[in-house]
Amino acid sequence: MAETYTSDFGTILLFLIGSVIFVMLGLFTAKLIRPHRPNPEKLTTYESGEEPIGNAWVQFNPRFYVVALIFIIFDVELAFLFPWATVFGRRELIEATNGAWGWFSLIEMFIFIGILILGLAYAWAKGHLDWIKPKPILPQSRSGIPPDVYRQFNARQEAKREA
Amino acid sequence: MESVELIYKAVYILVIFGITLLIATYSTYAERKVAAFIQDRVGPNRAGPFGLMQPLADAGKMFFKEEFIPAKSNRMLFIIGPGIAMIVACMSSAVIPFGDMLIIGGREIYLQAIEVNIGMLYIFGVVSLGVYGLMIGGWASNNKFSLLGAIRAASQNISYELAMGMSIIAILMMTGSLSLREIAEQQAGFNWNIWYQPLGFIIFLTCSFAETNRTPFDLPECETELIGGYHTEYSSMKLGLYLFAEYINIFVASAVMATLYFGAYNFPFMENLREAFSDPVVGNNVVTLIGVAVMFAKIFFFIFFFMWVRWTLPRFRYDQLMKLGWQILIPLAILNILLTGGGILLFD
């Protein structure tokens, strides 16, 4: 059996190599035959015809940070569910245990999924699943340093980056 | 013997590549014709008879267009982005069973490029890598519209991947196998999975629209808000790769839906037809060839369905999209798993 595995995934490797060659060939052919006359106007970043303001590589709020965390938890759950699902419906296992196998494994999985559903329900109730946050909550911290100092520091950093 | 095997594999790969690219190419033409039909227009009809040469003309245009790479972008990632999107799209078609086996000269030939025992997991994994292409390309452009498109693509894909995976689990509980060939064989005749998994199919269908970034889930490239979304800065062949990858993804999604839920190459009364021939080899080959035609008919129907929906439904708002994914599809998918489990134990 081990031999067939390697040869099957070997074919997938061939597929990968084939698609890489296809992409490179396409890009290379296009490079050979297309005109190439750049000028600074053409190479500016598109921003609805205006001069682009600032840089797009700034710190941004991805908004789906908590969503991504929940995703990872559920994705790991999926990884556990796949092997469970392949053995769950096995006739011979169910018959060998007079049907107890099926109900036992199903209830076991219900409990496992149930814990995750609780997590999802918590995130839902907390409003983490809403894309539009009605009230942005600013984190509060009790620090002895006055906020002005931070603001000045940020402004200095900004000036440095611009220069 | 080894080299003969290798040549067979190379031929398989070339044929699958050819079929995938041909269908993706003509999907662009079909899309415009379907759009024209739905909007009561004529559609492309200048290049060749009925405009059949249109895709070739479009491809030629892509090759000859001048390309700009914005001065402020990250050049390397800018090139890698569309490359990843295309490579991943091409690889996902590797394991689809287009037909049962043909017997030619005593040799059994399966009409599937690669049979792996985790076929479904392979497609699921490879397709979810596609979002890296969009994210890398969108970020590397250093354009605000592209960045917004990339963020949307990422959060949309992770949201819908979960519900998709759970609907696959429900199928897996019934079949007990992840091999696409085995799943296809279990649905012989008219014993298709759709009769047992209607809810799962609807979830899978919705998620595949979201995963291929098709309307009504095309928020990452939503032209009325984001110009071109993640590919705003792209031109020439690199834009071509992005667009082409989308059509290949549609083809693969259609083929997977046909295989998982609509019986792949199986059709009603195939056993009767097989027995009608006195020679079992001829009977097998005739049934297999009809099966291939049936498989492609199913795939084309789903591709048409993708286009039909695109020209019928308006786009979602982004918060509606996230709400649908997390608060409707995921609970439904969990419910589907529980119902399937109970159903298998009670009725089987």
Coordinates of C-alpha atoms in Angstrom, one line a residue:
Chain A
M1 CA 0.0 0.0 0.0
A2 CA 2.8 2.4 0.8
E3 CA 4.1 2.2 -2.7
T4 CA 0.8 3.2 -4.3
Y5 CA 0.7 6.2 -1.9
T6 CA 4.0 7.5 -3.1
S7 CA 3.2 7.0 -6.7
D8 CA -0.2 8.8 -6.4
F9 CA 1.3 11.8 -4.7
G10 CA 4.2 11.6 -7.1
T11 CA 1.6 12.2 -9.9
I12 CA 0.3 15.2 -7.9
L13 CA 3.9 16.5 -7.8
L14 CA 4.0 16.1 -11.6
F15 CA 0.8 18.1 -11.7
L16 CA 2.3 20.8 -9.6
I17 CA 5.4 21.0 -11.8
G18 CA 3.1 21.1 -14.9
S19 CA 1.1 24.0 -13.6
V20 CA 4.2 26.0 -12.5
I21 CA 5.6 25.5 -16.0
F22 CA 2.3 26.6 -17.6
V23 CA 2.1 29.7 -15.5
M24 CA 5.8 30.7 -16.1
L25 CA 5.4 29.9 -19.8
G26 CA 2.4 32.2 -20.0
L27 CA 4.0 35.0 -18.2
F28 CA 7.3 34.7 -20.1
T29 CA 5.6 34.6 -23.6
A30 CA 3.5 37.6 -22.7
K31 CA 6.7 39.4 -21.6
L32 CA 8.4 38.7 -24.9
I33 CA 5.6 39.9 -27.1
R34 CA 4.1 42.8 -25.3
P35 CA 5.2 46.4 -25.6
H36 CA 7.0 47.9 -22.6
R37 CA 7.0 51.7 -22.4
P38 CA 6.7 52.7 -18.8
N39 CA 6.6 56.3 -17.6
P40 CA 6.1 57.7 -14.1
E41 CA 2.5 58.6 -14.8
K42 CA 1.6 55.0 -15.7
L43 CA 3.4 53.6 -12.8
T44 CA 1.6 55.6 -10.1
T45 CA -0.8 53.7 -7.9
Y46 CA -4.4 54.0 -9.0
E47 CA -6.6 56.1 -6.7
S48 CA -9.6 57.2 -8.8
G49 CA -7.4 59.5 -10.9
E50 CA -6.2 61.5 -7.9
E51 CA -2.7 61.7 -6.6
P52 CA -2.4 58.8 -4.2
I53 CA -2.4 60.0 -0.6
G54 CA -0.1 58.1 1.7
N55 CA 0.7 54.4 1.6
A56 CA -1.6 51.4 1.6
W57 CA 0.9 49.6 3.8
V58 CA -0.3 51.0 7.1
Q59 CA -1.6 49.4 10.2
F60 CA -5.2 48.5 9.5
N61 CA -8.0 47.0 11.5
P62 CA -8.6 43.6 10.0
R63 CA -11.9 43.5 11.7
F64 CA -12.1 39.7 11.6
Y65 CA -9.5 39.0 14.2
V66 CA -11.9 37.3 16.6
V67 CA -13.6 35.7 13.7
A68 CA -10.3 34.3 12.6
L69 CA -9.7 32.9 16.1
I70 CA -13.1 31.1 16.1
F71 CA -12.3 29.9 12.6
I72 CA -9.1 28.2 13.8
I73 CA -10.9 26.5 16.6
F74 CA -13.6 25.2 14.3
D75 CA -11.0 24.2 11.7
V76 CA -9.2 22.1 14.2
E77 CA -12.5 20.6 15.1
L78 CA -13.0 19.7 11.5
A79 CA -9.7 18.0 11.4
F80 CA -10.9 15.8 14.3
L81 CA -14.3 15.2 12.7
F82 CA -12.9 13.8 9.4
P83 CA -11.3 10.6 10.9
W84 CA -14.4 10.2 13.2
A85 CA -16.8 10.4 10.2
T86 CA -14.9 7.7 8.3
V87 CA -15.4 5.1 11.1
F88 CA -18.7 6.3 12.4
G89 CA -21.0 4.4 9.9
R90 CA -18.9 1.2 9.7
R91 CA -21.4 -1.7 9.5
E92 CA -19.1 -4.3 11.0
L93 CA -18.3 -2.1 14.1
I94 CA -22.0 -1.4 14.7
E95 CA -22.9 -5.1 14.4
A96 CA -20.1 -6.2 16.6
T97 CA -21.4 -4.1 19.4
N98 CA -25.1 -4.6 18.8
G99 CA -25.6 -1.0 17.7
A100 CA -24.0 0.5 20.8
W101 CA -21.0 1.7 18.7
G102 CA -23.0 4.1 16.6
W103 CA -25.0 5.7 19.4
F104 CA -21.9 5.9 21.7
S105 CA -19.7 7.6 19.1
L106 CA -22.5 9.9 18.0
I107 CA -23.2 11.1 21.6
E108 CA -19.5 11.4 22.2
M109 CA -19.2 13.7 19.1
F110 CA -22.4 15.6 20.2
I111 CA -20.6 16.5 23.4
F112 CA -17.5 17.6 21.6
I113 CA -19.4 19.7 19.1
G114 CA -21.6 21.0 21.9
I115 CA -18.7 22.5 23.7
L116 CA -17.7 24.3 20.5
I117 CA -21.2 25.5 19.9
L118 CA -21.1 27.1 23.4
G119 CA -18.1 29.0 22.3
L120 CA -19.8 30.1 19.1
A121 CA -22.9 31.1 21.1
Y122 CA -20.7 33.2 23.4
A123 CA -19.0 35.0 20.6
W124 CA -22.3 35.5 19.0
A125 CA -23.9 37.0 22.1
K126 CA -20.8 39.2 22.7
G127 CA -21.3 40.6 19.2
H128 CA -17.9 39.4 17.8
L129 CA -19.7 37.9 14.7
D130 CA -21.1 41.3 13.7
W131 CA -19.1 43.0 10.9
I132 CA -20.5 46.4 11.8
K133 CA -19.7 47.2 15.4
P134 CA -22.3 49.7 16.6
K135 CA -20.1 51.1 19.4
P136 CA -16.4 51.0 19.0
I137 CA -15.0 50.2 22.4
L138 CA -11.7 52.0 23.1
P139 CA -9.4 50.1 25.4
Q140 CA -8.9 51.9 28.7
S141 CA -5.7 51.6 30.6
R142 CA -4.8 53.2 33.8
S143 CA -1.3 54.4 33.2
G144 CA 0.7 57.1 34.8
I145 CA 1.9 58.4 31.5
P146 CA -0.4 61.1 30.1
P147 CA -1.9 60.4 26.7
D148 CA -0.3 63.4 25.2
V149 CA 3.1 61.8 25.4
Y150 CA 1.9 58.9 23.3
R151 CA 0.4 61.3 20.7
Q152 CA 3.6 63.2 20.4
F153 CA 5.7 60.0 20.1
N154 CA 3.4 58.8 17.3
A155 CA 3.7 62.1 15.5
R156 CA 7.5 61.9 15.7
Q157 CA 7.5 58.4 14.4
E158 CA 5.2 59.4 11.6
A159 CA 7.5 62.3 10.7
K160 CA 10.5 60.0 10.6
R161 CA 8.7 57.6 8.3
E162 CA 7.7 60.3 5.9
A163 CA 11.3 61.6 5.7
Chain B
M1 CA 7.0 -1.2 -17.4
E2 CA 7.9 1.8 -15.3
S3 CA 8.5 4.1 -18.2
V4 CA 5.2 3.0 -19.8
E5 CA 3.4 3.9 -16.6
L6 CA 5.1 7.3 -16.6
I7 CA 4.1 8.0 -20.1
Y8 CA 0.5 7.0 -19.3
K9 CA 0.6 9.4 -16.4
A10 CA 2.0 12.2 -18.5
V11 CA -0.7 11.7 -21.1
Y12 CA -3.4 11.7 -18.4
I13 CA -2.0 15.0 -16.9
L14 CA -1.8 16.6 -20.3
V15 CA -5.4 15.5 -21.2
I16 CA -6.8 16.7 -17.8
F17 CA -4.9 20.0 -18.2
G18 CA -6.3 20.4 -21.7
I19 CA -9.8 19.7 -20.7
T20 CA -9.6 22.1 -17.7
L21 CA -8.2 24.9 -19.8
L22 CA -10.5 24.4 -22.7
I23 CA -13.6 24.4 -20.4
A24 CA -12.3 27.4 -18.5
T25 CA -11.6 29.3 -21.8
Y26 CA -15.1 28.5 -23.2
S27 CA -16.7 29.4 -19.9
T28 CA -15.7 33.0 -20.5
Y29 CA -17.5 32.8 -23.9
A30 CA -20.5 31.0 -22.3
E31 CA -20.7 33.6 -19.6
R32 CA -21.1 36.4 -22.1
K33 CA -23.6 34.4 -24.2
V34 CA -25.6 33.6 -21.1
A35 CA -25.5 37.2 -19.9
A36 CA -26.6 38.3 -23.4
F37 CA -29.4 35.7 -23.4
I38 CA -30.7 36.8 -20.0
Q39 CA -30.5 40.5 -20.8
D40 CA -32.1 40.0 -24.2
R41 CA -29.0 40.9 -26.2
V42 CA -27.0 39.1 -28.9
G43 CA -23.6 38.8 -27.2
P44 CA -20.3 38.2 -28.9
N45 CA -20.8 37.2 -32.6
R46 CA -18.0 38.8 -34.6
A47 CA -15.0 36.5 -34.1
G48 CA -15.7 33.3 -36.1
P49 CA -19.1 31.6 -36.4
F50 CA -21.4 32.6 -33.5
G51 CA -18.4 34.4 -32.0
L52 CA -16.8 31.1 -31.1
M53 CA -13.3 32.4 -31.6
Q54 CA -13.9 35.2 -29.0
P55 CA -12.0 33.4 -26.2
L56 CA -8.9 33.1 -28.4
A57 CA -9.1 36.7 -29.4
D58 CA -9.4 37.6 -25.7
A59 CA -6.4 35.4 -24.8
G60 CA -4.4 37.1 -27.6
K61 CA -5.3 40.5 -26.3
M62 CA -4.1 39.5 -22.8
F63 CA -0.7 38.5 -24.2
F64 CA -0.2 41.7 -26.3
K65 CA -1.4 44.2 -23.7
E66 CA 1.2 46.4 -22.1
E67 CA 1.7 45.7 -18.4
F68 CA 2.3 48.1 -15.5
I69 CA 3.7 47.1 -12.2
P70 CA 3.1 50.1 -9.9
A71 CA 6.4 51.7 -8.8
K72 CA 5.4 51.6 -5.1
S73 CA 4.4 47.9 -5.2
N74 CA 6.3 44.9 -4.0
R75 CA 7.5 43.5 -7.4
M76 CA 8.1 39.9 -6.3
L77 CA 4.9 39.4 -4.5
F78 CA 3.0 41.2 -7.2
I79 CA 4.1 38.5 -9.7
I80 CA 3.7 35.6 -7.2
G81 CA 0.1 36.5 -6.4
P82 CA -1.6 35.6 -9.7
G83 CA 0.8 32.7 -10.1
I84 CA -0.4 31.1 -6.9
A85 CA -4.0 31.6 -7.8
M86 CA -3.5 29.9 -11.2
I87 CA -1.3 27.0 -10.0
V88 CA -3.7 26.1 -7.2
A89 CA -6.7 26.3 -9.5
C90 CA -5.0 23.9 -12.0
M91 CA -3.9 21.5 -9.3
S92 CA -7.4 21.1 -7.9
S93 CA -8.7 19.4 -11.0
A94 CA -6.3 16.5 -10.6
V95 CA -8.4 14.0 -8.7
I96 CA -11.9 14.4 -10.3
P97 CA -13.3 11.2 -11.7
F98 CA -14.6 12.0 -15.1
G99 CA -15.7 8.5 -15.8
D100 CA -15.6 4.8 -14.7
M101 CA -13.1 2.5 -16.3
L102 CA -12.6 1.7 -19.9
I103 CA -11.3 -1.7 -21.0
I104 CA -9.1 -1.4 -24.0
G105 CA -7.1 -4.4 -25.1
G106 CA -7.6 -6.1 -21.7
R107 CA -6.2 -3.1 -19.9
E108 CA -8.3 -1.3 -17.4
I109 CA -8.1 2.4 -17.7
Y110 CA -9.7 4.6 -15.1
L111 CA -10.8 8.0 -16.5
Q112 CA -9.3 9.9 -13.6
A113 CA -5.9 11.4 -13.5
I114 CA -5.0 10.5 -9.9
E115 CA -6.8 8.3 -7.5
V116 CA -5.9 9.2 -3.9
N117 CA -7.8 7.8 -0.9
I118 CA -8.3 11.4 0.5
G119 CA -9.4 12.9 -2.8
M120 CA -12.1 15.1 -1.3
L121 CA -9.7 16.4 1.5
Y122 CA -7.1 17.1 -1.2
I123 CA -9.5 19.3 -3.2
F124 CA -10.7 21.0 0.0
G125 CA -7.2 21.7 1.1
V126 CA -5.9 22.9 -2.3
V127 CA -8.8 25.1 -3.0
S128 CA -8.5 26.9 0.3
L129 CA -4.9 27.8 -0.6
G130 CA -6.3 29.9 -3.5
V131 CA -7.1 32.7 -1.1
Y132 CA -3.3 33.3 -0.6
G133 CA -3.1 34.3 -4.3
L134 CA -5.7 36.9 -3.8
M135 CA -4.3 38.1 -0.5
I136 CA -0.7 38.3 -1.6
G137 CA -1.7 40.1 -4.9
G138 CA -4.0 42.5 -3.1
W139 CA -1.5 43.4 -0.5
A140 CA 1.5 43.6 -2.9
S141 CA -0.3 46.2 -5.1
N142 CA 0.0 48.8 -2.4
N143 CA -3.3 50.2 -3.4
K144 CA -6.1 50.9 -0.9
F145 CA -8.8 49.3 -3.0
S146 CA -6.7 46.1 -3.5
L147 CA -6.0 45.9 0.2
L148 CA -9.7 46.2 1.0
G149 CA -10.5 43.5 -1.6
A150 CA -7.8 41.2 -0.1
I151 CA -9.1 41.7 3.4
R152 CA -12.6 40.8 2.2
A153 CA -11.4 37.8 0.3
A154 CA -9.6 36.4 3.4
S155 CA -12.5 36.9 5.9
Q156 CA -15.1 35.6 3.4
N157 CA -13.1 32.5 2.6
I158 CA -12.4 31.5 6.2
S159 CA -16.1 32.1 7.1
Y160 CA -17.5 29.9 4.3
E161 CA -14.8 27.2 4.5
L162 CA -16.2 26.0 7.9
A163 CA -19.7 25.4 6.7
M164 CA -18.3 23.7 3.5
G165 CA -16.2 21.4 5.5
M166 CA -19.1 20.5 7.7
S167 CA -21.3 19.6 4.8
I168 CA -18.5 17.4 3.5
I169 CA -18.4 15.7 6.9
A170 CA -22.1 14.8 6.5
I171 CA -21.4 13.2 3.1
L172 CA -18.4 11.4 4.6
M173 CA -20.5 9.9 7.4
M174 CA -22.7 8.3 4.8
T175 CA -19.9 7.1 2.4
G176 CA -17.3 6.3 4.9
S177 CA -14.6 7.2 2.4
L178 CA -12.9 10.4 1.1
S179 CA -11.9 8.8 -2.2
L180 CA -13.9 10.5 -5.0
R181 CA -13.9 7.3 -7.0
E182 CA -15.4 5.4 -4.2
I183 CA -18.0 8.1 -3.5
A184 CA -18.9 8.0 -7.2
E185 CA -19.2 4.2 -7.3
Q186 CA -21.5 4.1 -4.3
Q187 CA -24.0 6.3 -6.1
A188 CA -24.5 3.7 -8.9
G189 CA -27.7 4.1 -10.9
F190 CA -30.1 6.6 -9.4
N191 CA -28.9 6.2 -5.8
W192 CA -27.5 9.7 -5.7
N193 CA -26.5 11.4 -2.5
I194 CA -28.7 14.4 -3.2
W195 CA -31.7 12.4 -2.0
Y196 CA -30.2 11.9 1.4
Q197 CA -28.4 15.2 1.7
P198 CA -30.6 18.0 0.4
L199 CA -29.7 20.4 3.2
G200 CA -26.0 19.5 2.9
F201 CA -26.2 20.2 -0.9
I202 CA -27.7 23.6 -0.4
I203 CA -25.0 24.5 2.1
F204 CA -22.3 23.2 -0.1
L205 CA -23.7 25.1 -3.1
T206 CA -23.8 28.4 -1.2
C207 CA -20.3 27.9 0.1
S208 CA -18.9 27.1 -3.3
F209 CA -20.3 30.3 -4.6
A210 CA -18.5 32.1 -1.8
E211 CA -15.3 30.2 -2.2
T212 CA -15.1 30.9 -6.0
N213 CA -15.9 34.6 -5.3
R214 CA -18.9 34.6 -7.6
T215 CA -21.9 36.8 -7.4
P216 CA -23.7 37.2 -5.0
F217 CA -20.5 36.8 -3.0
D218 CA -18.1 38.7 -5.3
L219 CA -17.3 41.3 -2.6
P220 CA -13.5 41.0 -3.0
E221 CA -13.7 42.4 -6.6
C222 CA -16.9 44.3 -6.3
E223 CA -16.5 46.9 -9.0
T224 CA -19.0 49.4 -7.8
E225 CA -17.2 49.8 -4.5
L226 CA -13.6 48.8 -5.0
I227 CA -12.9 49.4 -8.8
G228 CA -11.5 46.0 -9.4
G229 CA -10.9 44.8 -5.8
Y230 CA -7.8 42.8 -5.3
H231 CA -6.8 43.0 -9.0
T232 CA -7.3 46.7 -9.5
E233 CA -3.6 47.2 -10.3
Y234 CA -3.2 44.2 -12.5
S235 CA -3.1 44.2 -16.3
S236 CA -2.0 42.0 -19.2
M237 CA -1.3 38.3 -18.5
K238 CA -1.3 38.6 -14.8
L239 CA -4.9 39.9 -14.8
G240 CA -5.6 37.1 -17.3
L241 CA -4.3 34.5 -14.8
Y242 CA -6.6 35.8 -12.0
L243 CA -9.7 35.8 -14.3
F244 CA -8.8 32.4 -15.7
A245 CA -8.2 30.9 -12.2
E246 CA -11.8 32.0 -11.3
Y247 CA -13.2 30.0 -14.2
I248 CA -11.2 27.0 -13.5
N249 CA -12.4 27.2 -9.9
I250 CA -16.0 27.3 -11.1
F251 CA -15.3 24.2 -13.3
V252 CA -13.8 22.3 -10.3
A253 CA -16.6 23.4 -8.0
S254 CA -19.2 22.1 -10.5
A255 CA -17.4 18.9 -11.0
V256 CA -17.1 18.3 -7.2
M257 CA -20.8 19.1 -6.8
A258 CA -21.7 16.7 -9.6
T259 CA -19.5 14.0 -8.0
L260 CA -20.5 14.4 -4.4
Y261 CA -24.2 14.9 -4.7
F262 CA -25.4 14.1 -8.3
G263 CA -23.9 10.7 -8.8
A264 CA -20.9 11.7 -11.0
Y265 CA -20.9 9.5 -14.1
N266 CA -23.9 7.4 -12.9
F267 CA -27.2 7.6 -14.6
P268 CA -30.5 5.7 -14.2
F269 CA -30.9 2.2 -15.7
M270 CA -27.1 1.9 -16.4
E271 CA -27.1 -1.7 -15.2
N272 CA -29.9 -2.6 -17.6
L273 CA -28.0 -1.0 -20.4
R274 CA -24.8 -2.9 -19.4
E275 CA -26.6 -6.2 -19.5
A276 CA -28.3 -5.5 -22.8
F277 CA -24.9 -6.2 -24.5
S278 CA -23.9 -9.8 -24.9
D279 CA -20.2 -8.9 -24.7
P280 CA -19.4 -7.6 -21.2
V281 CA -16.4 -5.6 -22.4
V282 CA -18.4 -3.7 -25.0
G283 CA -21.3 -3.2 -22.5
N284 CA -18.8 -1.8 -20.0
N285 CA -17.2 0.6 -22.5
V286 CA -20.6 1.8 -23.9
V287 CA -21.8 2.5 -20.3
T288 CA -18.6 4.2 -19.4
L289 CA -18.6 6.5 -22.4
I290 CA -22.2 7.5 -21.9
G291 CA -21.2 8.0 -18.2
V292 CA -18.5 10.5 -19.3
A293 CA -21.1 12.4 -21.4
V294 CA -23.5 12.4 -18.4
M295 CA -20.7 13.7 -16.1
F296 CA -19.9 16.5 -18.4
A297 CA -23.6 17.3 -18.9
K298 CA -23.9 17.6 -15.1
I299 CA -20.8 19.8 -14.9
F300 CA -22.0 22.1 -17.7
F301 CA -25.4 22.4 -16.0
F302 CA -23.7 23.6 -12.8
I303 CA -21.4 26.0 -14.7
F304 CA -24.6 27.4 -16.3
F305 CA -26.1 27.6 -12.9
F306 CA -23.2 29.7 -11.7
M307 CA -23.8 32.1 -14.6
W308 CA -27.5 32.1 -14.2
V309 CA -27.2 33.2 -10.6
R310 CA -24.6 35.8 -11.4
W311 CA -27.0 37.5 -13.9
T312 CA -30.0 37.1 -11.6
L313 CA -29.1 38.0 -8.0
P314 CA -27.7 41.3 -6.7
R315 CA -24.6 41.3 -4.6
F316 CA -24.8 41.0 -0.8
R317 CA -23.8 43.7 1.6
Y318 CA -20.7 42.7 3.5
D319 CA -22.3 42.4 6.9
Q320 CA -25.1 40.4 5.4
L321 CA -22.5 38.0 3.9
M322 CA -20.7 37.5 7.3
K323 CA -24.1 37.0 9.0
L324 CA -25.1 34.4 6.4
G325 CA -21.9 32.5 6.9
W326 CA -21.6 32.5 10.6
Q327 CA -25.1 32.8 12.0
I328 CA -27.0 30.8 9.4
L329 CA -24.8 28.4 7.4
I330 CA -22.6 27.1 10.3
P331 CA -25.5 26.3 12.7
L332 CA -27.4 24.7 9.7
A333 CA -24.3 22.6 8.9
I334 CA -23.9 21.4 12.5
L335 CA -27.7 20.5 12.5
N336 CA -27.1 18.7 9.2
I337 CA -24.3 16.6 10.8
L338 CA -26.5 15.7 13.7
L339 CA -29.5 14.8 11.5
T340 CA -27.3 12.7 9.3
G341 CA -25.9 10.8 12.3
G342 CA -29.3 10.1 13.7
G343 CA -30.7 9.2 10.3
I344 CA -27.9 6.7 9.6
L345 CA -28.3 5.0 13.0
L346 CA -32.2 4.9 12.9
F347 CA -32.8 3.9 9.3
D348 CA -29.7 1.9 8.3

